[in-house]
Short mmCIF file of C-alpha atoms and ligand atoms in Angstrom, two decimals:
data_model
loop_
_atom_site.label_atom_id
_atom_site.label_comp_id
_atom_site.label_asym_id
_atom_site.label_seq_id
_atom_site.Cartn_x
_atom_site.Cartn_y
_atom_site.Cartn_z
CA UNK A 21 -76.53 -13.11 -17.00
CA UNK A 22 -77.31 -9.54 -17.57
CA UNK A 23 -79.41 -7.44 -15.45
CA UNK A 24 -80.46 -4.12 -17.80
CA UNK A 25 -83.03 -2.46 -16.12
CA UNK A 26 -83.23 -0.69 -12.34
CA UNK A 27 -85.06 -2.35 -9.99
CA UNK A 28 -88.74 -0.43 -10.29
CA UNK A 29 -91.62 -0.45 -8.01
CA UNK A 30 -94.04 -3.21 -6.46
CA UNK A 31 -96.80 -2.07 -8.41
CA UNK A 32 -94.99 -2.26 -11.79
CA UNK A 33 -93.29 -5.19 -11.16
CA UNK A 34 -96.41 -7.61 -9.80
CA UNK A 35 -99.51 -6.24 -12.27
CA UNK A 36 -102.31 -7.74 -12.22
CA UNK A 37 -104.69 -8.44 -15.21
CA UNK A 38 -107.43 -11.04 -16.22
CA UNK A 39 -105.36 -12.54 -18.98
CA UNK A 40 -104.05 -16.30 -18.92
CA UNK A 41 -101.12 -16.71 -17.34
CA UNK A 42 -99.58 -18.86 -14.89
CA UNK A 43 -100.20 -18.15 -10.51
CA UNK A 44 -97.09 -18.25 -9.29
CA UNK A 45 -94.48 -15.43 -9.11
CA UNK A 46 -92.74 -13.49 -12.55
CA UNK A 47 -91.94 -10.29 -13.24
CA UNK A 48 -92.98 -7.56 -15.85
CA UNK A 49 -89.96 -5.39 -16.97
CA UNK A 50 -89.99 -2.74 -19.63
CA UNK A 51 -90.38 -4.50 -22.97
CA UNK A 52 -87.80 -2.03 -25.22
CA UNK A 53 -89.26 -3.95 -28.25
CA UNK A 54 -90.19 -0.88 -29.90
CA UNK A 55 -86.88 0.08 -31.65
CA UNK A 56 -87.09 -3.20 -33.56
CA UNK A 57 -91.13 -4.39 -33.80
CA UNK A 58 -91.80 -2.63 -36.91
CA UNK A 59 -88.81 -3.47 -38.86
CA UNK A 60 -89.22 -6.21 -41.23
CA UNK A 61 -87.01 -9.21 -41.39
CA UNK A 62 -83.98 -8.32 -43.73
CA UNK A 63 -81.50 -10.74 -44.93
CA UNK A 64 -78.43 -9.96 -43.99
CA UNK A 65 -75.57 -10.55 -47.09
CA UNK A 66 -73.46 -13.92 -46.60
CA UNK A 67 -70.07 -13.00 -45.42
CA UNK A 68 -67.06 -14.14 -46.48
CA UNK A 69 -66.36 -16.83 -43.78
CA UNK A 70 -68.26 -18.65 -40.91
CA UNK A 71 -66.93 -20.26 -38.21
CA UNK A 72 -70.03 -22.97 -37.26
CA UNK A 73 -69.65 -24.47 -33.79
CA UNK A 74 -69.84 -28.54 -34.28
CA UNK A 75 -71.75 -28.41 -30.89
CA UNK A 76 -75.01 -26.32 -31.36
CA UNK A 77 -77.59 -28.57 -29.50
CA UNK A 78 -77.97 -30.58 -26.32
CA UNK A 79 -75.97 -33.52 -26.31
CA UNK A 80 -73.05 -34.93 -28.25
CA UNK A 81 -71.27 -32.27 -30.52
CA UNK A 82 -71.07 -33.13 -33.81
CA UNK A 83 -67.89 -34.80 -35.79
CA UNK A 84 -66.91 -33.41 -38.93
CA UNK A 85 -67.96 -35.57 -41.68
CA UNK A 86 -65.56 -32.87 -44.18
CA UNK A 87 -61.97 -32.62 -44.37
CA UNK A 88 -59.82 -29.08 -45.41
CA UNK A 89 -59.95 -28.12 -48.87
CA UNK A 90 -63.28 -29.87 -49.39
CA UNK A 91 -66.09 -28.04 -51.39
CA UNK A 92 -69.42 -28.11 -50.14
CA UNK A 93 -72.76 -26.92 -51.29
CA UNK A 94 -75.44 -24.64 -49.03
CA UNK A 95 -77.11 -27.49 -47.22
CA UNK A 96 -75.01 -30.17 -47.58
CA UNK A 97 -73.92 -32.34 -44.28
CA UNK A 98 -70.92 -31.46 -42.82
CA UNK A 99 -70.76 -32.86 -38.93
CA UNK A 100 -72.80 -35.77 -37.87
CA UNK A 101 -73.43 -37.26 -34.39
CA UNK A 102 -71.65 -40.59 -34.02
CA UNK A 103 -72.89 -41.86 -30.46
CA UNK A 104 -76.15 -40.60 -28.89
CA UNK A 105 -78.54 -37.73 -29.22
CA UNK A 106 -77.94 -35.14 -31.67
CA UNK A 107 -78.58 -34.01 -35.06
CA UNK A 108 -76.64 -33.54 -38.13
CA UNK A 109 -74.84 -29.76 -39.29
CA UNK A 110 -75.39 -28.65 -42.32
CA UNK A 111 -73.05 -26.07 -44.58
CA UNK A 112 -74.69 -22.49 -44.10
CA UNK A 113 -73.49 -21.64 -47.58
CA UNK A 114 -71.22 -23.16 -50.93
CA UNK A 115 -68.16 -23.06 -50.04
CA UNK A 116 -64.45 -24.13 -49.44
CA UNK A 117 -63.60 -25.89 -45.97
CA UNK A 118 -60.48 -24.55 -43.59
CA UNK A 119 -60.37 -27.07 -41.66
CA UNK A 120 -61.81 -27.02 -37.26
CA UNK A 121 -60.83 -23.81 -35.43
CA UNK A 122 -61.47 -22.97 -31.75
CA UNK A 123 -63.87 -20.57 -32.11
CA UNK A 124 -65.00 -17.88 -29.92
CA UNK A 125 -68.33 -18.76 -27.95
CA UNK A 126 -70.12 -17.04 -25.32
CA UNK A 127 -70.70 -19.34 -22.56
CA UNK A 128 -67.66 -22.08 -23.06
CA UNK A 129 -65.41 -19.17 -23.95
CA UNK A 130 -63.88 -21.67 -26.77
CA UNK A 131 -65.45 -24.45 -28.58
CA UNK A 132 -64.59 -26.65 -31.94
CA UNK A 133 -65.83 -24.97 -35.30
CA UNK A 134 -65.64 -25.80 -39.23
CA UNK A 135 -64.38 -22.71 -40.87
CA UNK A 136 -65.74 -22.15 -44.05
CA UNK A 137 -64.70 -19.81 -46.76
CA UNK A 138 -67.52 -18.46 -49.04
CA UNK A 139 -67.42 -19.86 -52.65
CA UNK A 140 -70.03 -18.63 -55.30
CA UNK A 141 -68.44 -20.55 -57.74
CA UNK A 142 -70.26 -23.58 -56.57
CA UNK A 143 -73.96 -23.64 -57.90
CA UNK A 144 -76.94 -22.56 -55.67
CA UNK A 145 -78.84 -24.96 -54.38
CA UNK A 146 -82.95 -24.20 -54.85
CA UNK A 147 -85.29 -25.65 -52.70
CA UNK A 148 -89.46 -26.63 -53.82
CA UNK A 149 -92.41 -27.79 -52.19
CA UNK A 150 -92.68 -31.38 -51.53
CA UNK A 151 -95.91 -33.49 -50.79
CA UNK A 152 -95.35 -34.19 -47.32
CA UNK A 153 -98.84 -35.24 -46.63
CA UNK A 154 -98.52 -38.35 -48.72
CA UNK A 155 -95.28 -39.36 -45.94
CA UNK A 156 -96.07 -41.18 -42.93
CA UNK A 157 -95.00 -40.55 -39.16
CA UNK A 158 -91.76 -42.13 -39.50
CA UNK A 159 -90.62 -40.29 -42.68
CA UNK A 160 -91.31 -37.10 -41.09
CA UNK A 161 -89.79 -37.40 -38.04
CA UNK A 162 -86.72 -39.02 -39.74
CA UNK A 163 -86.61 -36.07 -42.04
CA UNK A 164 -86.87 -33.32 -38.73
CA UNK A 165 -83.83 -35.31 -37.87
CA UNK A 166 -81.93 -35.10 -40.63
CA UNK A 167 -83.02 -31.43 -41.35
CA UNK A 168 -80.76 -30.85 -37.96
CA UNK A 169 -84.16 -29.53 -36.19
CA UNK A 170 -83.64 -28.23 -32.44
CA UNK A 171 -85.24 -26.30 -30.09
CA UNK A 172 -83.70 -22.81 -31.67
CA UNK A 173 -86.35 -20.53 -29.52
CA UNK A 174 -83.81 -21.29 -26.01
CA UNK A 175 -82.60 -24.94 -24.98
CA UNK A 176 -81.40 -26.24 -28.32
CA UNK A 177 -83.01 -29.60 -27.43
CA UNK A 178 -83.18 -31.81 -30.29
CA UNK A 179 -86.51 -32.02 -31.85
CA UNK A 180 -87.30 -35.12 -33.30
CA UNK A 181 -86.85 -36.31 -29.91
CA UNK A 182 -89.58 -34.03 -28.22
CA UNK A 183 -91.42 -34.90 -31.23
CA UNK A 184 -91.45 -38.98 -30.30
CA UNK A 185 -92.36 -38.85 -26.26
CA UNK A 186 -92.69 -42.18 -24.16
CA UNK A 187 -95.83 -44.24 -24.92
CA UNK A 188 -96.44 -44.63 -21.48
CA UNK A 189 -97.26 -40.70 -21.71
CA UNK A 190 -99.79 -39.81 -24.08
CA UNK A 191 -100.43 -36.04 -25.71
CA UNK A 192 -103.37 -34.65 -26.86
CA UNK A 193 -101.99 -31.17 -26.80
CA UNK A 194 -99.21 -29.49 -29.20
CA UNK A 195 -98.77 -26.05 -27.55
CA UNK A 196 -96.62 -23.11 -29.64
CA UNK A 197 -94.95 -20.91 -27.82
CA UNK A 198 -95.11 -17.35 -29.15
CA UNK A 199 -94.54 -15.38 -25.94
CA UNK A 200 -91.23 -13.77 -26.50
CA UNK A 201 -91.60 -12.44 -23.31
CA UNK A 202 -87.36 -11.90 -23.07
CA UNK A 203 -87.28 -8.06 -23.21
CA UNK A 204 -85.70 -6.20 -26.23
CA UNK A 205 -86.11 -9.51 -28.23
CA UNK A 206 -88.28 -8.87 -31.75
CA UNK A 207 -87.91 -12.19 -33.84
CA UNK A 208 -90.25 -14.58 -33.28
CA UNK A 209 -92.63 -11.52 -33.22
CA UNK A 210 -91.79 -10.83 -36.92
CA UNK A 211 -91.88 -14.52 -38.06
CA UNK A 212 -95.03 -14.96 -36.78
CA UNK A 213 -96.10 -11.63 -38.75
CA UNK A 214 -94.49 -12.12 -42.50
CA UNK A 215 -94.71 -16.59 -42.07
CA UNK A 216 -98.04 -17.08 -40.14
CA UNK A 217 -98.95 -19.51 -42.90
CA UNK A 218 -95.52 -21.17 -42.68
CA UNK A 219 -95.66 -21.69 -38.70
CA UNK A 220 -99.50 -23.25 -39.38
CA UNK A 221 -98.52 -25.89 -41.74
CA UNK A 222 -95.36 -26.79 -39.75
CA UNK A 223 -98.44 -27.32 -36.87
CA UNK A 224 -100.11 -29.10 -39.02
CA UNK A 225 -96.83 -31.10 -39.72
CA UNK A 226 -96.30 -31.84 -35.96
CA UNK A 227 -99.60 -32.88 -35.26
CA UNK A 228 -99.41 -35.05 -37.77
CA UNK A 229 -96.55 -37.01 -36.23
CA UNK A 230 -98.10 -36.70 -32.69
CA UNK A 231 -101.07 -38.08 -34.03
CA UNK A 232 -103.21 -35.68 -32.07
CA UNK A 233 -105.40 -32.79 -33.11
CA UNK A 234 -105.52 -29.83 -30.46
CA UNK A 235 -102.70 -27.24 -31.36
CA UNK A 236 -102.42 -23.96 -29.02
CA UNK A 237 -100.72 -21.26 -29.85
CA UNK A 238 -99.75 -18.69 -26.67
CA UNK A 239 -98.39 -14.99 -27.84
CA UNK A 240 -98.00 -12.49 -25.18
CA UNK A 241 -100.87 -9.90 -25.47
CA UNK A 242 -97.85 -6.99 -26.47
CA UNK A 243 -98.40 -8.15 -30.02
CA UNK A 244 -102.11 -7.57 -30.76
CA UNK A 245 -100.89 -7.85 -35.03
CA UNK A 246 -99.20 -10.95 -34.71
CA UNK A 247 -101.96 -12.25 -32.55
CA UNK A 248 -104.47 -11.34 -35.66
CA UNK A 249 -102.06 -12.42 -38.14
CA UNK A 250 -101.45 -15.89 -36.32
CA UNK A 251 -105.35 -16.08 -35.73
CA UNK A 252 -106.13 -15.85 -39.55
CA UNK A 253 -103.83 -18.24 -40.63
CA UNK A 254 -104.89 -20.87 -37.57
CA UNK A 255 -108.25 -20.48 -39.05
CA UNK A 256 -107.57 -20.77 -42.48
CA UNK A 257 -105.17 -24.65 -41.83
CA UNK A 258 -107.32 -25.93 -39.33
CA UNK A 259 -109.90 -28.85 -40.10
CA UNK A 260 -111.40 -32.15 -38.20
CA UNK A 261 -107.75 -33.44 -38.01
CA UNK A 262 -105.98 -30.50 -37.01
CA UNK A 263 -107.66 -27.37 -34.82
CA UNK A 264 -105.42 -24.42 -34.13
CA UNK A 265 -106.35 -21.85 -32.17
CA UNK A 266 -104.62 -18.72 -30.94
CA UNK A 267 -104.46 -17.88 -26.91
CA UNK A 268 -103.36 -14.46 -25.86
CA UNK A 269 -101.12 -14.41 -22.48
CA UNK A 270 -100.72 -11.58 -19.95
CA UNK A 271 -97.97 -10.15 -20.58
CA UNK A 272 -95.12 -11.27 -17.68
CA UNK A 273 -92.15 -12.44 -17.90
CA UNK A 274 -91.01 -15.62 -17.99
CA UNK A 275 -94.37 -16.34 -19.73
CA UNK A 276 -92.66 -18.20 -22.66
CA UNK A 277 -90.76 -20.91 -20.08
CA UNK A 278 -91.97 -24.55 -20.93
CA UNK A 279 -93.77 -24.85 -17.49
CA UNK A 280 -95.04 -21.58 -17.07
CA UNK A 281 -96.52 -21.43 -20.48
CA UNK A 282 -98.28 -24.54 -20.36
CA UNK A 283 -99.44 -24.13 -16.94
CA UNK A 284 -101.29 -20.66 -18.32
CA UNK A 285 -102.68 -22.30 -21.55
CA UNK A 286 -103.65 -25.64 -19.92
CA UNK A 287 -103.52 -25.77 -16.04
CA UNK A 288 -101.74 -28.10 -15.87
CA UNK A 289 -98.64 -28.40 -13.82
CA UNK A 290 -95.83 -30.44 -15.08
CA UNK A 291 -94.04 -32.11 -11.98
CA UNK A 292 -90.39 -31.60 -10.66
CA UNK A 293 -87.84 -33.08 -13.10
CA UNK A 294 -90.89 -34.43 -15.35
CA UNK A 295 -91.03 -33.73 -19.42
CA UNK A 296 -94.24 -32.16 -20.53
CA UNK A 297 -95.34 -35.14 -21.86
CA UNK A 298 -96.33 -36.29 -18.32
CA UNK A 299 -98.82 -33.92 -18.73
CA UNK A 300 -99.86 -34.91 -21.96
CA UNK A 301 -98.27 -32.12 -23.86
CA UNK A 302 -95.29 -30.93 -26.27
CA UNK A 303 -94.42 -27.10 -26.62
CA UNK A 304 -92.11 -26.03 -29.58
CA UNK A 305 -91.09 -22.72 -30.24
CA UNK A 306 -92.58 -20.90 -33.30
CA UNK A 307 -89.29 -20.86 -34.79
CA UNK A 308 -88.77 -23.82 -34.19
CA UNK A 309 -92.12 -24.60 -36.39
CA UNK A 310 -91.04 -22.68 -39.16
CA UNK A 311 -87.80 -24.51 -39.17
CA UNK A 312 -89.44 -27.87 -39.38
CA UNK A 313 -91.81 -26.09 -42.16
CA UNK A 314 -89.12 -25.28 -44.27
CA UNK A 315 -87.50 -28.84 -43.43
CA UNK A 316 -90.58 -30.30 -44.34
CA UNK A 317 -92.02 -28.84 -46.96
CA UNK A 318 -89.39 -27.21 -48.72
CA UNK A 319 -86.40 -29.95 -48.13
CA UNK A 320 -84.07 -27.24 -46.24
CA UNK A 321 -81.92 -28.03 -43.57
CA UNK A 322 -81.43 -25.98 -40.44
CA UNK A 323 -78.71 -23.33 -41.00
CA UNK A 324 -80.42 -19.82 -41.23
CA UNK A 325 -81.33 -17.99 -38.22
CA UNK A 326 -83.74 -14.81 -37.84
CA UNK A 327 -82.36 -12.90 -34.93
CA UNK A 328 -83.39 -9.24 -33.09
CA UNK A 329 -80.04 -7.06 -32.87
CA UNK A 330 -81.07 -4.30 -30.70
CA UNK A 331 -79.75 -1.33 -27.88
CA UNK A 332 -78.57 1.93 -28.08
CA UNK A 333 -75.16 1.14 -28.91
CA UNK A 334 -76.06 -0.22 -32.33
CA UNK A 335 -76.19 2.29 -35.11
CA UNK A 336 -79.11 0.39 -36.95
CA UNK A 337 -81.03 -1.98 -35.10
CA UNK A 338 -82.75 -4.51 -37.15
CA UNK A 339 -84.29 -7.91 -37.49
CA UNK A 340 -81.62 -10.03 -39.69
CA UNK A 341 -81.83 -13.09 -40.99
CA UNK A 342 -78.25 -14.13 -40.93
CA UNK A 343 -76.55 -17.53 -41.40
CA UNK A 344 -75.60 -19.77 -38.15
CA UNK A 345 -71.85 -18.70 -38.57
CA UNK A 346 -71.70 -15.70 -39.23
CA UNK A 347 -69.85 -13.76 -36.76
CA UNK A 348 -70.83 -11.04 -34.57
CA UNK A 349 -68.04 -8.76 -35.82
CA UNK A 350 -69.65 -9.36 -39.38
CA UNK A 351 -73.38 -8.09 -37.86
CA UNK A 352 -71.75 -4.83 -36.69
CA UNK A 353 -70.22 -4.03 -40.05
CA UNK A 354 -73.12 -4.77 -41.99
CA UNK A 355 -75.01 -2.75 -39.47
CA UNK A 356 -73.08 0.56 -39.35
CA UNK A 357 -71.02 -0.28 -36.46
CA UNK A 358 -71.98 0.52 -32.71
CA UNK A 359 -72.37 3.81 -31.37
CA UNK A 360 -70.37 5.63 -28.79
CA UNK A 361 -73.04 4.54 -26.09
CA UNK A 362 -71.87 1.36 -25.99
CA UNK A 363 -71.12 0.05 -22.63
CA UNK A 364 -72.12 -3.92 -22.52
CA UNK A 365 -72.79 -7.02 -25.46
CA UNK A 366 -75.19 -9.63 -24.28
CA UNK A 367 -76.04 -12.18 -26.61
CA UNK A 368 -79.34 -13.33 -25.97
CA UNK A 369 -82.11 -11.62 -23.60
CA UNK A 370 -81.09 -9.28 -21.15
CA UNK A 371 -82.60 -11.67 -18.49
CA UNK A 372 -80.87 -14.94 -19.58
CA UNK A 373 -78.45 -13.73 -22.20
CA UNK A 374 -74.67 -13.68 -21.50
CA UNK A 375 -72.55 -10.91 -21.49
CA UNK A 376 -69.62 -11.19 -24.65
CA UNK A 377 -66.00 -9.35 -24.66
CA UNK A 378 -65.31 -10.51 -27.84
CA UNK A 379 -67.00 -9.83 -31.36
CA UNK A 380 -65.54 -12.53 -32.82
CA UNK A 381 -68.30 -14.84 -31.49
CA UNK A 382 -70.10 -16.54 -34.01
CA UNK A 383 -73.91 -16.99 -34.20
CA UNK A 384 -75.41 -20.59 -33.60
CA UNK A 385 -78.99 -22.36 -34.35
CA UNK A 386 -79.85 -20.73 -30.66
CA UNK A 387 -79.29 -17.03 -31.05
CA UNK A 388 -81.80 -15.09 -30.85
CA UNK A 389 -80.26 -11.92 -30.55
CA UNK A 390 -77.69 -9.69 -30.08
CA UNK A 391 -77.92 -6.68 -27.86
CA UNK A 392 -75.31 -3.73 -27.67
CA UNK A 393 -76.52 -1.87 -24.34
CA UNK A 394 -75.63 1.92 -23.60
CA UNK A 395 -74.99 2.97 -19.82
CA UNK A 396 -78.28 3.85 -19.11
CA UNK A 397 -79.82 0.26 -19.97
CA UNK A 398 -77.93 -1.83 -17.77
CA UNK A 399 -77.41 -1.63 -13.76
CA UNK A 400 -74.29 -1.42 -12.60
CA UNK A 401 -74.55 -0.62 -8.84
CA UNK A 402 -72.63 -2.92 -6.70
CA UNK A 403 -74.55 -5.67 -4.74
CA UNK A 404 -75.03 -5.27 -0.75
CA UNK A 405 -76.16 -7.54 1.77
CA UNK A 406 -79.39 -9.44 1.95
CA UNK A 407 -82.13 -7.27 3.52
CA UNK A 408 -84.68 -10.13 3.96
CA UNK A 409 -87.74 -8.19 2.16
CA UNK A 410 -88.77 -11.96 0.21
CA UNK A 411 -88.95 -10.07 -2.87
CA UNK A 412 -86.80 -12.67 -4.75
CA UNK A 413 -89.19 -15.49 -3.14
CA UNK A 414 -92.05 -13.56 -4.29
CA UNK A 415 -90.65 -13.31 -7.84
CA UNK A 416 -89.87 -17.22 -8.52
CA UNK A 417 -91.92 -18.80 -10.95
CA UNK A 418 -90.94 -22.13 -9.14
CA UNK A 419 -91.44 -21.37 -5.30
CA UNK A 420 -88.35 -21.58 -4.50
CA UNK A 421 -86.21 -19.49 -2.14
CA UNK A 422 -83.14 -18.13 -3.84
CA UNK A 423 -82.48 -15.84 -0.49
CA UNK A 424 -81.44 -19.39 1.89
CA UNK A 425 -79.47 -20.70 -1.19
CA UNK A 426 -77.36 -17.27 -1.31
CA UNK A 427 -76.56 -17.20 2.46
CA UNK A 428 -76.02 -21.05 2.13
CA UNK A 429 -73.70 -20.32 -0.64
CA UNK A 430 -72.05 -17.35 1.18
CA UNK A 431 -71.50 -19.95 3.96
CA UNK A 432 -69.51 -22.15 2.19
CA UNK A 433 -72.75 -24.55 2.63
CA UNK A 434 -73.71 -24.91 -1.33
CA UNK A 435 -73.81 -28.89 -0.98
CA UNK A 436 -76.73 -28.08 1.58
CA UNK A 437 -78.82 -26.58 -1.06
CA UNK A 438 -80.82 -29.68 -2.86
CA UNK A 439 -83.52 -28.83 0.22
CA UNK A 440 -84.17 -25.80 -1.20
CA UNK A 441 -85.22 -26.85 -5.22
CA UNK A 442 -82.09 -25.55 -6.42
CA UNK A 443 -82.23 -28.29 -9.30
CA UNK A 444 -85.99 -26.63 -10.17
CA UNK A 445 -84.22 -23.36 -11.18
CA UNK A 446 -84.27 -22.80 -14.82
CA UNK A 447 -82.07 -19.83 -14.19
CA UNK A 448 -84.76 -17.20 -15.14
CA UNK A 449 -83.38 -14.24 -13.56
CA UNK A 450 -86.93 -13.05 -12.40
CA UNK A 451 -85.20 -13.19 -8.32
CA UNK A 452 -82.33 -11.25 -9.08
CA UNK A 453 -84.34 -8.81 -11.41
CA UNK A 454 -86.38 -7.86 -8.17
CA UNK A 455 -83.85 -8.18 -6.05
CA UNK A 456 -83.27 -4.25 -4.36
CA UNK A 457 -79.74 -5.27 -3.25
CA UNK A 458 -79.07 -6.71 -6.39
CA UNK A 459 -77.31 -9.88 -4.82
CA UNK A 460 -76.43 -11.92 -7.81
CA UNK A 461 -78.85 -14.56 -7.11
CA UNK A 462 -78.59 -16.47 -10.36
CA UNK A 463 -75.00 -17.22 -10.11
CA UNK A 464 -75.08 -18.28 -6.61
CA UNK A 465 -78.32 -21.00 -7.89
CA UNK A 466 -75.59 -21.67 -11.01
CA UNK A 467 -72.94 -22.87 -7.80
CA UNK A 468 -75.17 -24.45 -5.73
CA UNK A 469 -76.54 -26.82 -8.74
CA UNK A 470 -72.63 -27.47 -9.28
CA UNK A 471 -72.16 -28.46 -5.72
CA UNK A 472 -75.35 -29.68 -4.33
CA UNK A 473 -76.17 -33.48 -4.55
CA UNK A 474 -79.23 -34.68 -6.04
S1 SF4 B 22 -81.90 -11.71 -1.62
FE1 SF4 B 22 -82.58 -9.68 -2.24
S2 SF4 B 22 -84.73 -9.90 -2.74
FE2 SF4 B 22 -84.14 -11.72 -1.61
S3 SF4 B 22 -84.68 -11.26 0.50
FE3 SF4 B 22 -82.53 -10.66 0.24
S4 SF4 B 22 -82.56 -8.50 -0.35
FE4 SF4 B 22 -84.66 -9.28 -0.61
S1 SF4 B 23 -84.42 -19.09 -8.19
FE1 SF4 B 23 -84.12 -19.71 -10.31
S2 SF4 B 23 -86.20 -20.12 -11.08
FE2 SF4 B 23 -86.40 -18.91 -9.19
S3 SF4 B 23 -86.47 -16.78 -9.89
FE3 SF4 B 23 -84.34 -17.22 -9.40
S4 SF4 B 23 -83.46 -17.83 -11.37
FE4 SF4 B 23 -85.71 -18.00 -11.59
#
């Protein structure tokens, strides 16, 4: 967790417009979008080795299905899951396997990864458009499955799962979430600019295997173009069977989490510890769309990754398109290398992202970004005793009270904390943002989940 930005007034931090979005609590902190917004999406050379994590999603990691000294070419499987949920791995790019490597990773410090050595001798694999309408339900959700489809906008979730909810629960509603509403963070912005059409037809796609109609797409009202852009195309794809429409969100933050989101485009409120599908909905990610595009109508597994690298302490920030494996290290060199700003690396959003000490970290299906933050973009003021102002309360998206489950915490009393919702945190930041004594209120709702009982 990463706090960037100084805690800022009432007024800027609880605005108030007429735009949909959901009642309770969030925050609105600067947006710092603008160093990356405009660039287009470049794609960044493949380097000369990748280290790709065999756990990338929730659930079981994945086994290798390919030994040392094996050649493989782009797209080809190399880790399966043997025993419950998961999804395939597939080779980022030709070439010659090491053999599994601890890798570097940012939240498990280590974790198991094929290393792969670049080999253009093998041939390159091209990929063309397939009929998929003629396929039924089953086809296409066996083929987001094999594709190695997850949730790559946050949770990793695989989702051919979300894609097949209970039949006691029925959907009528496919909502795509376009928020973005991390700050700094640029990517799904420029997908939804240069592949609108792409991100449609994957709709269309979904719908088709939900067997409903009534697609939703929510984009934060910060991106009036890719609101227009996404509009056009919705129009353009939709028909009797498939109506896509475009809904513009107030801009707050966290706008784009799975509750919040669908609370603002539908009213409805998913229950604690319920899927969205008790509420008769599914959410993916637009990246997650275009993935399952590209795996659907073009054949092509899951193993590129459009990511926002971003902060003062980058000598060219950019919006790369960069293969899951390639290391950070490699980013930085192909970028010009930081600058002598640099103070802290957070992969991911500065309100959820986690803070690196190592380059050597390699990107997975769930990056979204990189950020290399000078002094003046993070907070580094040591934290100070609780004041009781209830600005953290105020803050939750969830209601809860992240105040009680600090002191509880403090007191040695963390198993005492299931009264307070600690298992309806989602870890959003938005208390701790606020939070003018900056008490580190995520970590102490990370330890009470660890010690509570349910
Ligand atoms: S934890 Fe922070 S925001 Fe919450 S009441 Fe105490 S001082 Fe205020
Ligand atoms: S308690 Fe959890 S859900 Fe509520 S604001 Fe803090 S991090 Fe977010």
């Amino acid at each position: 967790m990463c706090f960037v930005f100084l805690t800022q007034t009432r007024e800027l931090l609880f605005d108030m417009t007429s735009l949909l979005t959901f009642p309770k609590g969030g925050v609105h902190p600067p947006e710092a979008k603008e160093r990356t917004a405009s660039l287009a999406i470049e794609t960044m050379p493949v380097p000369d080795e990748l280290e790709v994590i065999l756990g990338q999603h929730i659930g079981a990691p994945c086994t290798p299905t390919v030994a040392a000294k094996a050649e493989v070419r782009e797209g080809d499987i190399i880790g399966e899951v043997t025993k419950g949920l998961g999804v395939p791995l597939h080779a980022p790019v030709a070439a010659t396997v090491k053999g599994v490597f601890q890798s570097a990773h940012p939240m498990r410090v280590s974790a198991p990864a094929l290393l792969l050595v670049t080999n253009s001798e093998i041939p390159a694999v091209r990929y063309s458009r397939l009929d998929w309408e003629l396929c039924g339900r089953d086809e296409l959700l066996k083929k987001v499955h094999g594709a190695g489809i997850i949730g790559i906008g946050g949770a990793g979730f695989p989702s051919h799962v979300k894609l097949n909810p209970p039949p006691d629960n029925p959907v009528d509603t496919l909502i795509l979430n376009g928020a973005e509403c991390e700050p700094y963070i640029t990517a799904d912005h420029r997908q939804m600019l240069e592949f609108s059409q792409e991100i449609v037809e994957g709709a269309r796609v979904i719908l088709k295997i939900l067997g409903i109609k009534d697609c939703r797409i929510g984009i934060e009202n910060n991106k009036p173009d890719a609101i227009a852009a996404m509009t056009k195309a919705a129009a353009a794809a939709s028909s009797a069977s498939a109506q896509i429409t475009v809904h513009p969100l107030k801009v707050k933050y966290p706008q784009g989490s799975e509750k919040q989101l669908i609370q603002s485009i539908t009213g409805r409120k998913v229950p604690a510890f319920a899927l969205p599908s008790a509420v008769g909905v599914v959410v993916h990610n637009v990246s997650t769309t275009k993935a399952i595009h590209d795996a659907i109508v073009l054949g092509k597994p899951l193993y590129e990754k459009v990511m926002t690298v971003s902060g003062k302490g980058i000598s060219r920030p950019a919006n790369l398109l960069v293969k899951v494996g390639t290391r950070v290290s490699d980013i930085v060199a192909y970028l010009g290398g930081v600058t002598p700003a640099l103070a802290k690396i957070v992969m991911g959003g500065p309100m959820m992202g986690f803070a690196i000490s190592t380059l050597d970290i390699p990107v997975t299906k769930t990056t979204s970004s990189v950020l290399f933050l000078a002094e003046d973009e993070i907070d580094t003021r040591p934290h100070s005793q609780c004041i009781r102002c209830g600005w953290c309360v105020e803050a939750c998206p969830m209601g809860l009270e992240p105040k009680e489950v600090a002191i509880h915490v403090e007191a040695d009393r963390a198993q005492d904390t299931a009264q307070f919702g600690v298992f309806e945190c989602f870890e959003c930041g938005c208390c701790a943002y606020v939070c003018p004594a900056k008490r580190p209120l995520v970590q102490f709702m990370r330890l009470a989940k660890m010690k509570a009982k349910r």
